[in-house]
Coordinates of C-alpha atoms in Angstrom, one line a residue:
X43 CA 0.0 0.0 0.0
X44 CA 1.2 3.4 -1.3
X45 CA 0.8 6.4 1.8
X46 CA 2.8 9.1 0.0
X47 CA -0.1 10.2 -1.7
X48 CA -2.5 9.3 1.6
X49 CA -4.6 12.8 1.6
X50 CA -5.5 11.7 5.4
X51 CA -2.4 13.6 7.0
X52 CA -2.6 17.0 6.8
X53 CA -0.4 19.7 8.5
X54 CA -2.1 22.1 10.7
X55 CA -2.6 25.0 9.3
X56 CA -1.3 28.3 10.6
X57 CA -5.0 29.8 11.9
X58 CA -5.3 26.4 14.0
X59 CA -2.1 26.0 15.8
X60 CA -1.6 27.4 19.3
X61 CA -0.4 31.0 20.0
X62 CA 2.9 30.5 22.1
X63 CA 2.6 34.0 22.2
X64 CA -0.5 34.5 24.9
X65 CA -1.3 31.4 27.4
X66 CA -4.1 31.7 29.3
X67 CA -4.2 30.4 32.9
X68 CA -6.9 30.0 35.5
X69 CA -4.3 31.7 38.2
X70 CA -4.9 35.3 37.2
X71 CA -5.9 38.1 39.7
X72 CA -8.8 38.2 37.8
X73 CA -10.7 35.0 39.6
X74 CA -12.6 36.1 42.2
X75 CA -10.5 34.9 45.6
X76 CA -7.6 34.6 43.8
X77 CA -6.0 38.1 44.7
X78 CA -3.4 36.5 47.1
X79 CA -2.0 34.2 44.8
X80 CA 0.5 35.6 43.0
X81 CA 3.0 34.4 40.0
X82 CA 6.7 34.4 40.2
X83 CA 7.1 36.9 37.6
X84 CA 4.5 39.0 39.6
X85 CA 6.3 38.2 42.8
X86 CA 9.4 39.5 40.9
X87 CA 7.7 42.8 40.1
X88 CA 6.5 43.3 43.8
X89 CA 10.0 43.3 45.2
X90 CA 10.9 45.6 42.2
X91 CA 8.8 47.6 42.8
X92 CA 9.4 47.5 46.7
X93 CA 12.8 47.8 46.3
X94 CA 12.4 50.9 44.2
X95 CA 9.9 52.0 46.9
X96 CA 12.0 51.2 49.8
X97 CA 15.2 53.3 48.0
X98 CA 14.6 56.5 50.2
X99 CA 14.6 53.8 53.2
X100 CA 17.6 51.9 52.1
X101 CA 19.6 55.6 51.5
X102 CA 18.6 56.2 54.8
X103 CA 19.6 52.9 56.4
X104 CA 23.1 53.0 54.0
X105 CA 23.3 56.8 55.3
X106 CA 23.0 55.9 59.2
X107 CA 25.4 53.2 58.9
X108 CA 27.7 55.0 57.5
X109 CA 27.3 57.6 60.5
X110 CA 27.5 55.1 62.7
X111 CA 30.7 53.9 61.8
X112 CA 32.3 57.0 62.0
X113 CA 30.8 57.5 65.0
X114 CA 32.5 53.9 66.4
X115 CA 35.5 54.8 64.5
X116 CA 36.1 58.3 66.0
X117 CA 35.4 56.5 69.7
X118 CA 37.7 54.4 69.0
X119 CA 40.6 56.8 68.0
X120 CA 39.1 59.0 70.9
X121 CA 39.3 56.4 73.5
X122 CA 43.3 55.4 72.2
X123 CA 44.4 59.2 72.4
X124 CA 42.7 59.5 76.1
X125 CA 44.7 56.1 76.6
X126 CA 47.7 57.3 75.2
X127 CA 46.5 60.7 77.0
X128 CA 46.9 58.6 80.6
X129 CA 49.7 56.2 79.8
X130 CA 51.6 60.0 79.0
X131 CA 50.3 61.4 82.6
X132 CA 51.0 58.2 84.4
X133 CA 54.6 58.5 83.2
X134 CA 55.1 62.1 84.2
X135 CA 54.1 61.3 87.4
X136 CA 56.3 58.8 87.9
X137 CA 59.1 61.2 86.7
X138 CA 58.0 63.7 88.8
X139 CA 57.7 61.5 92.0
X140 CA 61.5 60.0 91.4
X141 CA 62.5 63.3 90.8
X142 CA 60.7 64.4 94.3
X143 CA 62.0 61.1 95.8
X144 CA 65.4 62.3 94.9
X145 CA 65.3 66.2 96.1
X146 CA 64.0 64.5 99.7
X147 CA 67.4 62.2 99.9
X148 CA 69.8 65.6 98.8
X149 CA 67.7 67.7 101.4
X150 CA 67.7 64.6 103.9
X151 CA 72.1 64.6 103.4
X152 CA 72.5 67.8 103.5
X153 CA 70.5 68.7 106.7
X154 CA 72.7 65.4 107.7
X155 CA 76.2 67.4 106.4
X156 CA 74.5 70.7 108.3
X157 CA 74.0 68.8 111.5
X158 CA 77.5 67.4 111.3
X159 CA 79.0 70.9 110.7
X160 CA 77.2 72.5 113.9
X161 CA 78.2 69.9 116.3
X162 CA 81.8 70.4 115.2
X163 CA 81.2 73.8 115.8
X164 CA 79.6 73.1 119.0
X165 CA 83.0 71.3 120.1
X166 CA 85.3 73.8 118.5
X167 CA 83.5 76.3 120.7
X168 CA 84.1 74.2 123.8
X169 CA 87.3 74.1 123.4
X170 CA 87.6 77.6 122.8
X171 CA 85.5 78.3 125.9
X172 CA 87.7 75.9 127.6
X173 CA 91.0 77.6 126.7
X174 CA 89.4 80.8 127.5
X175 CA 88.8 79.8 131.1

């Protein structure tokens, strides 16, 4: 049996094939109760569209973090300068109390030298007194 000439198969013709182009679904907004359900591409435009809403907010959020770490980072440098600040002070004091330290010893020897010279004057004038006599 010869089918190349079967007339029974025939292509589709262009009016009766499917448009790829449009596909309607039963998921659209447009069902009544059907206004929460939402398709991905839809769900995609939302947070778009969110996103482009929410820009003032997320300048503002970008903005105050940026503050904030300048804030942290100029406590920071504060706190190491008072640091440094008192580490500085703590030193001088130290200076200053060997320093005192040592004035006290050369006051202490020669009040000791003093003390050593009057009594020898004290004798010398004994002996003076004692010639004198």
């Amino acid at each position: 049996m010869d089918t190349t000439n079967d007339q029974s198969f025939e292509p589709a013709r262009e009016s009766d094939a499917p448009d790829n182009d449009h596909i309607e679904t039963n998921l659209g907004p447009s069902l009544p109760g059907t206004s929460s359900l939402q398709l991905p591409s839809q769900q995609k435009q939302l947070s778009l569209l969110q996103l482009v809403e929410d820009c003032p907010l997320l300048e503002l959020k970008l903005e105050l973090e940026t503050t904030l770490e300048r804030f942290l980072a100029d406590q920071k440098e504060r706190q190491q300068e008072q640091r440094e600040h008192k580490r500085t002070r703590l030193s001088e004091q130290q200076d200053l109390q060997r320093q005192t330290i040592d004035l006290q010893k050369r006051a202490l020897d020669i009040q000791e030298k003093a003390m050593n010279m009057q009594e020898r004057l004290m004798a010398l004038m004994e002996k003076v007194m004692d010639k004198l006599n």
